[in-house]
PDB file of C-alpha atoms in Angstrom:
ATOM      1  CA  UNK G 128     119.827 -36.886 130.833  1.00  0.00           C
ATOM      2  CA  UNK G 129     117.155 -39.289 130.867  1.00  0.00           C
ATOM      3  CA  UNK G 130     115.169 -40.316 134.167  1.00  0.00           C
ATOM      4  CA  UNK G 131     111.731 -41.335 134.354  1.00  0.00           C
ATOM      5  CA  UNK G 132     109.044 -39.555 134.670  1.00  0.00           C
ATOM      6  CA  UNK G 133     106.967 -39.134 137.773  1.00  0.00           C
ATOM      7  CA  UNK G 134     103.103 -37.820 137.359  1.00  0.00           C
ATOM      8  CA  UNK G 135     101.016 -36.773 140.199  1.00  0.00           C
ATOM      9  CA  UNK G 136      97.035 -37.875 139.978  1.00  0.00           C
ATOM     10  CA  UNK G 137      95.415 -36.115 143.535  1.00  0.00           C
ATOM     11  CA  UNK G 138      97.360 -37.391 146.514  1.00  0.00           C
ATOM     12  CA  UNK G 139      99.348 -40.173 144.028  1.00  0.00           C
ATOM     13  CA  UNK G 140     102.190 -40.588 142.369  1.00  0.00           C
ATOM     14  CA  UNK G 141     102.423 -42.137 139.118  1.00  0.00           C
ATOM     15  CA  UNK G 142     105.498 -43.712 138.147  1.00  0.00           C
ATOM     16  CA  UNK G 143     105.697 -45.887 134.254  1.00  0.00           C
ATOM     17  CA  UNK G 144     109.037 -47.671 133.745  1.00  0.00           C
ATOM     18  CA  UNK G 145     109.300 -47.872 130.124  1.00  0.00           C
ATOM     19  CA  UNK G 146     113.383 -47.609 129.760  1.00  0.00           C
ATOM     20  CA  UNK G 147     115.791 -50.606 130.669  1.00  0.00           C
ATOM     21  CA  UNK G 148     117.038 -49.812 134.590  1.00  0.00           C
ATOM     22  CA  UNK G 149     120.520 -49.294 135.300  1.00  0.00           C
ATOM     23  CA  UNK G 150     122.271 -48.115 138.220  1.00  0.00           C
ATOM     24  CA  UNK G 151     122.077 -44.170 137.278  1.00  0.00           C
ATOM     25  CA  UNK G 152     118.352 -44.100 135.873  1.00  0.00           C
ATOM     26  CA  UNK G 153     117.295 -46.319 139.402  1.00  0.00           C
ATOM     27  CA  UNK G 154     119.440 -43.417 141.325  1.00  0.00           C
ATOM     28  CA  UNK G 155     118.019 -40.534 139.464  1.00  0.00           C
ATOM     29  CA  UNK G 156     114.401 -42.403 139.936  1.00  0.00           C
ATOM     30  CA  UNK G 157     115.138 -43.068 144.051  1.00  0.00           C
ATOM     31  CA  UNK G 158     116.266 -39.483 144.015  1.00  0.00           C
ATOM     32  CA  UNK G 159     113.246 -37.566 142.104  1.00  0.00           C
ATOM     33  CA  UNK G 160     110.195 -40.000 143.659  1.00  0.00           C
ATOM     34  CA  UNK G 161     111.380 -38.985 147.343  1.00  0.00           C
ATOM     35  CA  UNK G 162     111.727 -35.139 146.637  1.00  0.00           C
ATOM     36  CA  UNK G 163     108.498 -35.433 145.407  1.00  0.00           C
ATOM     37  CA  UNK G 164     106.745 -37.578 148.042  1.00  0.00           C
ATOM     38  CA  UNK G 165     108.006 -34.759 150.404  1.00  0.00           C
ATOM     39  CA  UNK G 166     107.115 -31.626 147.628  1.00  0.00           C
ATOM     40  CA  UNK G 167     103.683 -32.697 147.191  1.00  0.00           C
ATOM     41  CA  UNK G 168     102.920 -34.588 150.472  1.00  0.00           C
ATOM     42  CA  UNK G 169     101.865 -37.912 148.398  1.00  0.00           C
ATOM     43  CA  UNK G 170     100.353 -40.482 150.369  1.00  0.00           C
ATOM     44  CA  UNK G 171     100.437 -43.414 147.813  1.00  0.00           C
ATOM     45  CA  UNK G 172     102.956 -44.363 144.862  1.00  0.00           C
ATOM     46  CA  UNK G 173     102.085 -46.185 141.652  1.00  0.00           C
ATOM     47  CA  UNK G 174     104.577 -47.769 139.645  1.00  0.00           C
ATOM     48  CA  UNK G 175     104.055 -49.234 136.310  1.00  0.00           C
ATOM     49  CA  UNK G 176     106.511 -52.016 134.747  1.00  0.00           C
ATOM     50  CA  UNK G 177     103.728 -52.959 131.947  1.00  0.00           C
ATOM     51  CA  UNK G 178     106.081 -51.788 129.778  1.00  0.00           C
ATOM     52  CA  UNK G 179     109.130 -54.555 130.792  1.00  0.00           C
ATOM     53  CA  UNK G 180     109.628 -57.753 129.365  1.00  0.00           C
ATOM     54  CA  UNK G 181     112.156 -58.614 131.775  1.00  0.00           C
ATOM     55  CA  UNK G 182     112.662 -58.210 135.832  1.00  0.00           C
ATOM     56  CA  UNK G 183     116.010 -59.581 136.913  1.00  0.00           C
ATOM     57  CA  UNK G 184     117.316 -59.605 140.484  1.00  0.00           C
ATOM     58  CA  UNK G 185     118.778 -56.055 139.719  1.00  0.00           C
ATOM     59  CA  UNK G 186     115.156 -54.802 138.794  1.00  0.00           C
ATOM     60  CA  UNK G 187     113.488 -56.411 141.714  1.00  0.00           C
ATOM     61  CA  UNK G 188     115.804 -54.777 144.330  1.00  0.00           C
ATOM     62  CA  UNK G 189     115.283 -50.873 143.157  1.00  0.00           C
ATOM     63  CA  UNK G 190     111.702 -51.686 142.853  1.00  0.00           C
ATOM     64  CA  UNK G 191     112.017 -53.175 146.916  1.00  0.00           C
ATOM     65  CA  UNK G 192     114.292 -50.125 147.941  1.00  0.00           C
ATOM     66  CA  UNK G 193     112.378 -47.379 146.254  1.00  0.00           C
ATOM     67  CA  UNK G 194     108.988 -49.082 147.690  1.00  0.00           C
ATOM     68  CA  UNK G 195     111.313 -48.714 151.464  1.00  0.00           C
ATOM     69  CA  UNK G 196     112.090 -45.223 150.581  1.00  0.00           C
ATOM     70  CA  UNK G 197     108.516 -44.303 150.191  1.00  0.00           C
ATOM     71  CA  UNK G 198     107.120 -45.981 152.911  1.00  0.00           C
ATOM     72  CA  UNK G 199     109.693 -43.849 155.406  1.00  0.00           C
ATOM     73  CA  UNK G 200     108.370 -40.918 153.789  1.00  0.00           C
ATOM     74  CA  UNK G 201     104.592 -42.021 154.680  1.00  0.00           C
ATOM     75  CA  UNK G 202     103.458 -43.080 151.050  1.00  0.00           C
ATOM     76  CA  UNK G 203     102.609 -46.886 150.252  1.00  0.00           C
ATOM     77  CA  UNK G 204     103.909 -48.155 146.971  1.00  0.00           C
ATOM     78  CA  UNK G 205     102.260 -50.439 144.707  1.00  0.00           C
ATOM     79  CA  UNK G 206     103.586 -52.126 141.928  1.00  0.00           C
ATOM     80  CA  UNK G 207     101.232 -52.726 139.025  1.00  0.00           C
ATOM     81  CA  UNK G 208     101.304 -54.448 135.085  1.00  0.00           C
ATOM     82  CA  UNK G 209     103.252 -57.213 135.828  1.00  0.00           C
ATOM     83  CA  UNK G 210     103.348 -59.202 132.825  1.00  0.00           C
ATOM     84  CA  UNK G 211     102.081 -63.215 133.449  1.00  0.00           C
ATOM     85  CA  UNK G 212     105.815 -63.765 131.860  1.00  0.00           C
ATOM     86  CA  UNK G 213     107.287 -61.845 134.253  1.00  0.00           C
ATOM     87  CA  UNK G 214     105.676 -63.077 137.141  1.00  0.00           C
ATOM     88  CA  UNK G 215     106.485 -66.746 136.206  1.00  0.00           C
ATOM     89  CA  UNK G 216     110.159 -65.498 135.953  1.00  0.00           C
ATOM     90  CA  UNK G 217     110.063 -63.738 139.250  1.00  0.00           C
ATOM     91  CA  UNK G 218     109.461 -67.484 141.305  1.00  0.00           C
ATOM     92  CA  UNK G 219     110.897 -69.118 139.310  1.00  0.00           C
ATOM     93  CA  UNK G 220     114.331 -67.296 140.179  1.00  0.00           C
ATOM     94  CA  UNK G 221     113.055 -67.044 143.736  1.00  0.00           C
ATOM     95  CA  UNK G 222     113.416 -62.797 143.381  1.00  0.00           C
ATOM     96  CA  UNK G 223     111.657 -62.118 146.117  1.00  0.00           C
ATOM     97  CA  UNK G 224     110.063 -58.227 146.800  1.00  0.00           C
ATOM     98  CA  UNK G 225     109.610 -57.744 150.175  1.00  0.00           C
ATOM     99  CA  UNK G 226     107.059 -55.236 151.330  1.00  0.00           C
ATOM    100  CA  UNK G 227     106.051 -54.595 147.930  1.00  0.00           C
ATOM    101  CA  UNK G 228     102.494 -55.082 147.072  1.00  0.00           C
ATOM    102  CA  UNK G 229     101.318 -55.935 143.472  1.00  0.00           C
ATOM    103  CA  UNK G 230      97.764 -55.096 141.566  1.00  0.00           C
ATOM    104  CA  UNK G 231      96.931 -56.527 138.210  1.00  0.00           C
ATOM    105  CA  UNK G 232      96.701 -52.776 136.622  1.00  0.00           C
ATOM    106  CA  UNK G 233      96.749 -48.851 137.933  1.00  0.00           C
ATOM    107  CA  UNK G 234      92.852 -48.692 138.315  1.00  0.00           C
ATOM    108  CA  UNK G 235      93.314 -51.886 141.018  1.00  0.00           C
ATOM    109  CA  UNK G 236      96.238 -50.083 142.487  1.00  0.00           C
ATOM    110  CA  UNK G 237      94.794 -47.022 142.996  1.00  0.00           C
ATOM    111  CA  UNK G 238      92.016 -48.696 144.248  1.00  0.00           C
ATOM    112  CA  UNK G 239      94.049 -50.725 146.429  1.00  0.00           C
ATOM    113  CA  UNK G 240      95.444 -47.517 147.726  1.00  0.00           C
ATOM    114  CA  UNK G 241      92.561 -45.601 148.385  1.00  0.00           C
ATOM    115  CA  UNK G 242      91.079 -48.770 150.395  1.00  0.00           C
ATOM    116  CA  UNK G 243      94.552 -48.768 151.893  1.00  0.00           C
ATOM    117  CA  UNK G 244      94.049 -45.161 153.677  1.00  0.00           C
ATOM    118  CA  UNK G 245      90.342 -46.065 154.438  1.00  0.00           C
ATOM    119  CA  UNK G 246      91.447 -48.502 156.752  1.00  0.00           C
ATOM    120  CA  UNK G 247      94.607 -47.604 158.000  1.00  0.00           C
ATOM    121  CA  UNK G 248      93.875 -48.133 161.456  1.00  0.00           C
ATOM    122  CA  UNK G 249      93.842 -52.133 160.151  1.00  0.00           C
ATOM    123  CA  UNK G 250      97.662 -52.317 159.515  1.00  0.00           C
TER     124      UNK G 250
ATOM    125  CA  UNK P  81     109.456 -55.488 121.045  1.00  0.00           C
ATOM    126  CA  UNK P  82     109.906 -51.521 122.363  1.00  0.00           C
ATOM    127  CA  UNK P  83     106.069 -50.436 122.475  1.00  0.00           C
ATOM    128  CA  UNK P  84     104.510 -46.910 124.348  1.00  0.00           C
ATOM    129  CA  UNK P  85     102.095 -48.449 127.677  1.00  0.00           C
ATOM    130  CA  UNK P  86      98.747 -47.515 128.023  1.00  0.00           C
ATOM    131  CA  UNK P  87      97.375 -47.005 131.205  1.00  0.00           C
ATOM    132  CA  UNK P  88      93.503 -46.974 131.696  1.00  0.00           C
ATOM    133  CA  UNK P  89      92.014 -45.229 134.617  1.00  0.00           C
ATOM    134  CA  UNK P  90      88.789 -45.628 134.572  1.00  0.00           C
ATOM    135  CA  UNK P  91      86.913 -43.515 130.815  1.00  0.00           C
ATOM    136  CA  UNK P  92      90.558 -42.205 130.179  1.00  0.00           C
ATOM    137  CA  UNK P  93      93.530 -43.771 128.752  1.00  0.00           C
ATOM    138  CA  UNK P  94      96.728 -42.309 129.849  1.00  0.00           C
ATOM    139  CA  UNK P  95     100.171 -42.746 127.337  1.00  0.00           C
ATOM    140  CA  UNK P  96     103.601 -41.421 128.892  1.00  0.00           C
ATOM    141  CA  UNK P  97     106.232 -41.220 125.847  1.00  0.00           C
ATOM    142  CA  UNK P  98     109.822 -41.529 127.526  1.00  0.00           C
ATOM    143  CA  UNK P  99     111.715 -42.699 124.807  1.00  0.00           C
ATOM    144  CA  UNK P 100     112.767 -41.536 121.409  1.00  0.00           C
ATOM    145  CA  UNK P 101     109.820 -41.645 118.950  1.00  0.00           C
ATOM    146  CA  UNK P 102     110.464 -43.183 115.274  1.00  0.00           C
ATOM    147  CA  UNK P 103     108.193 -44.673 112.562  1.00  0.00           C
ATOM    148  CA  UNK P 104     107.442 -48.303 113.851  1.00  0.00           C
ATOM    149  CA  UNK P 105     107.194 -47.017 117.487  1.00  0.00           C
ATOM    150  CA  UNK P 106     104.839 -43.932 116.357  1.00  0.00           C
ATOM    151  CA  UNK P 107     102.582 -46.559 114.181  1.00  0.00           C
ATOM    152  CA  UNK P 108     102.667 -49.370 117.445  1.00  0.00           C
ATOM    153  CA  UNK P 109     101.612 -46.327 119.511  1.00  0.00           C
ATOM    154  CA  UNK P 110      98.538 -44.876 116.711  1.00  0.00           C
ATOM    155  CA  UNK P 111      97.513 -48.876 116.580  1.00  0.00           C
ATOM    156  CA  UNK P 112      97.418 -49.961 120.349  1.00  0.00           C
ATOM    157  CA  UNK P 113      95.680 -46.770 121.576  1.00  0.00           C
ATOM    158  CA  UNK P 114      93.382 -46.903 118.689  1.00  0.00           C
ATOM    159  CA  UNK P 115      92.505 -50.791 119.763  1.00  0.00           C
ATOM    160  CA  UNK P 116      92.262 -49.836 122.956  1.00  0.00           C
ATOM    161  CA  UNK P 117      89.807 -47.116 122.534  1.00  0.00           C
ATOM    162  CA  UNK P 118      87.477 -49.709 121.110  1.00  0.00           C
ATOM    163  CA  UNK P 119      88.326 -51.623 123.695  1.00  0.00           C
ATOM    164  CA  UNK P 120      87.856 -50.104 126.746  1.00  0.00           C
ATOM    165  CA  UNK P 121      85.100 -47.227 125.186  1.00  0.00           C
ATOM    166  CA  UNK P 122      87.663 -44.664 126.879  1.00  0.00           C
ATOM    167  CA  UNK P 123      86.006 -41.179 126.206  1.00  0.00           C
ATOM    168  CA  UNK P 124      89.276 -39.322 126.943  1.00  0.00           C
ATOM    169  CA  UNK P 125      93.487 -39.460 125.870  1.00  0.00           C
ATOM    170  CA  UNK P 126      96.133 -38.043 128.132  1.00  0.00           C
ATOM    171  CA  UNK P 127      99.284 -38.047 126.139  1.00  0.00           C
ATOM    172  CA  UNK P 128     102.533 -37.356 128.527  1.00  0.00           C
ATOM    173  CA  UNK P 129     105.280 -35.804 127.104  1.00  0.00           C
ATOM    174  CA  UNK P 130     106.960 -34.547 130.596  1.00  0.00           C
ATOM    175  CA  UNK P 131     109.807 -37.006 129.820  1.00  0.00           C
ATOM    176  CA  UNK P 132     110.649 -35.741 126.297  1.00  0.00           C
ATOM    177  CA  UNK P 133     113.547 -32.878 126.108  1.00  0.00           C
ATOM    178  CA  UNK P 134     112.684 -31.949 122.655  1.00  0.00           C
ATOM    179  CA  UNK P 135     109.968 -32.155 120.076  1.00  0.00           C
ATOM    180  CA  UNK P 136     110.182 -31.743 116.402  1.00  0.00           C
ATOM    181  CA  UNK P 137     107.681 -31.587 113.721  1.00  0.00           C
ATOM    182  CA  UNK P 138     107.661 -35.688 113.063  1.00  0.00           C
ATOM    183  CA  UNK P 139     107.133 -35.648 116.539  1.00  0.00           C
ATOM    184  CA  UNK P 140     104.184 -33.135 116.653  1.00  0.00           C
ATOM    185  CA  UNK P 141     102.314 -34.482 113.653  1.00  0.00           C
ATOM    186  CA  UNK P 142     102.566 -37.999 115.648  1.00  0.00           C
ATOM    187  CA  UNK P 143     100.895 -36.334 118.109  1.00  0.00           C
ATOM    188  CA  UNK P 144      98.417 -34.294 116.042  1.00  0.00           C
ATOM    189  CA  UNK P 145      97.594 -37.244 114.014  1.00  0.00           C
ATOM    190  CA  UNK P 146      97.162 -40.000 117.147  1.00  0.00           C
ATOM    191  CA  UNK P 147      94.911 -37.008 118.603  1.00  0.00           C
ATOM    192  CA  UNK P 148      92.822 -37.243 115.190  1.00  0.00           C
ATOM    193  CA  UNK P 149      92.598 -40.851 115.264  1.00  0.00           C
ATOM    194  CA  UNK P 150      91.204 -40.905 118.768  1.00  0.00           C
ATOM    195  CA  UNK P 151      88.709 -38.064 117.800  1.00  0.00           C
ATOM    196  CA  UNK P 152      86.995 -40.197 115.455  1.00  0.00           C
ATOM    197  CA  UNK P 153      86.909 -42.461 117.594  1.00  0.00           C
ATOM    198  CA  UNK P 154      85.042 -40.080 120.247  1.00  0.00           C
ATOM    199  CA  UNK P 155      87.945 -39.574 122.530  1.00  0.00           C
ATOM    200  CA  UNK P 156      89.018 -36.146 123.099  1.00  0.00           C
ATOM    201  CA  UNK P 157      93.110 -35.569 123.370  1.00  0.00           C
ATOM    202  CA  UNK P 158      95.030 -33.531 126.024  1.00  0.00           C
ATOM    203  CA  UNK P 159      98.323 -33.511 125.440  1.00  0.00           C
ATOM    204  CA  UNK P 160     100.159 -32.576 129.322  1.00  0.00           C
ATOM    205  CA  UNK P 161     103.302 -32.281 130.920  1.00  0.00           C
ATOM    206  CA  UNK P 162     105.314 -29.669 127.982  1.00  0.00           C
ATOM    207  CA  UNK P 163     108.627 -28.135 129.061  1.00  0.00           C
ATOM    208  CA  UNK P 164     108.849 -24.834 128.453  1.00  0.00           C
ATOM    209  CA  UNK P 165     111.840 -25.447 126.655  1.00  0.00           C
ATOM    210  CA  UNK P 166     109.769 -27.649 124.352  1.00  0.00           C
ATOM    211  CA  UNK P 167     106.957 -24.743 124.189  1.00  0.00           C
ATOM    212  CA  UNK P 168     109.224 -22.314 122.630  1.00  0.00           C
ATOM    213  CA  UNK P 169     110.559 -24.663 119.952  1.00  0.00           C
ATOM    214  CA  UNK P 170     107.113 -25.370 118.860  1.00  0.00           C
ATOM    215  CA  UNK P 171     106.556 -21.773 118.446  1.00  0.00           C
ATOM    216  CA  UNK P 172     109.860 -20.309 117.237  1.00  0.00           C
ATOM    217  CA  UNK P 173     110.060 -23.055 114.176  1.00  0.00           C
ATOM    218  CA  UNK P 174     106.271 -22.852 113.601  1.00  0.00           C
ATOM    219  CA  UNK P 175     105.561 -26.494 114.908  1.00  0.00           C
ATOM    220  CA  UNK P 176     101.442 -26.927 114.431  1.00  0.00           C
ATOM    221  CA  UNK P 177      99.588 -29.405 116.247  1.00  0.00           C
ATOM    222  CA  UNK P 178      96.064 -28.306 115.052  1.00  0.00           C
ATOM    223  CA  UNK P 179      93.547 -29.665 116.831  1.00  0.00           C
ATOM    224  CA  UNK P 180      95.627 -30.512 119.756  1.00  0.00           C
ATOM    225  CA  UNK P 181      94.618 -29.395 123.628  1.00  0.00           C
ATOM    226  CA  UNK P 182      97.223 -28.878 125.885  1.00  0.00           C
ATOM    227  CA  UNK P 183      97.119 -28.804 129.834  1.00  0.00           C
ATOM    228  CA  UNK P 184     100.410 -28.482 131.483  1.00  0.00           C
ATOM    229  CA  UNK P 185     100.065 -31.331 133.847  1.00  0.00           C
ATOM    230  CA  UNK P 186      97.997 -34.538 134.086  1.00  0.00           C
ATOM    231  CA  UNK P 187      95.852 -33.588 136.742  1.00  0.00           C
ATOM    232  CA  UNK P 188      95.162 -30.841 134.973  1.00  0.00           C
ATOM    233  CA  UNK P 189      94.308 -32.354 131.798  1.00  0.00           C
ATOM    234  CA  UNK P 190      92.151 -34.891 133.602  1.00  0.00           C
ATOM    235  CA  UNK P 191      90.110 -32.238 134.597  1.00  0.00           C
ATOM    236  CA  UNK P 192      90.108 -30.772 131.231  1.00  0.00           C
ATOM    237  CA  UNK P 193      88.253 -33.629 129.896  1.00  0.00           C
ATOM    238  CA  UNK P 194      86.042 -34.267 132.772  1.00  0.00           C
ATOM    239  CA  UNK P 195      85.046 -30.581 132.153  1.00  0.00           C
ATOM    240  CA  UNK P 196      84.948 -31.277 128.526  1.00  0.00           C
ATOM    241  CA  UNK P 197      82.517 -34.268 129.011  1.00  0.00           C
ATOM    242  CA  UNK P 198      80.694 -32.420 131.184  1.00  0.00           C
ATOM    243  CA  UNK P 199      80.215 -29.438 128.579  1.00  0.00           C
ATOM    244  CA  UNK P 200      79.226 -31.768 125.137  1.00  0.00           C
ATOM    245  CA  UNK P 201      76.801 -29.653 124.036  1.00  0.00           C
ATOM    246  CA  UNK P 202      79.055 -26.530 123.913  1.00  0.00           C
ATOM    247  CA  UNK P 203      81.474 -28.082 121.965  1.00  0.00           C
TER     248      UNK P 203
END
């Protein structure tokens, strides 16, 4: 069955969406990111859409839900390789992603998340 | 287009394959990294195969070759993340990938290369 992969870096988890979402794959993805926030005690979450060409309302909610999910479990998600395309696209149709914070690339997010944790007692 | 991402994190470039490898995908993959190891100067390759379910030898000399390629471009390879169904195909139909470190996650081959850099003068 395919389902994407999840790779731990330290106290992070990386997560690169290469494959087109659909309802099973965003399931399988929801399901397998919180088992392993709470396996590995991750504090921060990583996720990759360099790879996507497209973000459609669809998209944008399991990227806000999963983001949710994490943050219940204690782990701050950041969403990172947004192409210029796809951020033009994501105003334009007004998709919004609430709570979800955005870095240009994974050295900025993980950045971003280590800053995040430096400061905590700031949010 | 359907291309592999490459992630940079700081010296090392990190390449998660999730979907089915053929010709023009294999030849996108060999070009971008090699581009981007000019680019960026990377010193190191992380090649993330967690997501694949099987491996065969078109697959392996993909990966043997891309892991050459880099090497003359001074970037060592670490392949991470086998199954260990995948490990006992390699071996049981005498799948080589000379040349070819493996570390079985990518934490682990980070610190593999770290190490590695560390020890230049041994290698």
């Amino acid at each position: 069955m395919e389902r994407i992969p999840i790779l731990r870096m330290g106290d992070v988890l990386l997560v690169t969406i290469q494959v087109d979402m659909h309802d099973r794959i965003a399931l399988q993805l929801q399901d397998d990111l919180t088992r392993m926030i709470e396996k590995t005690g991750a504090r921060g979450v990583v996720i990759d859409i360099s790879a996507l060409e497209m973000v459609d309302s669809f998209i944008g909610r399991i990227i806000a839900d999963t983001s949710a999910m994490s943050k219940v479990l204690d782990a701050e998600t950041v969403l990172v390789g947004m192409r210029p395309a796809v951020a033009i696209t994501l105003v334009e149709l007004g998709i919004a992603m609430p709570g979800v914070k955005t870095a240009l690339d994974v050295e900025r997010g993980l950045a971003m998340l280590s800053a995040g944790r430096g400061a905590d007692a700031d949010e």
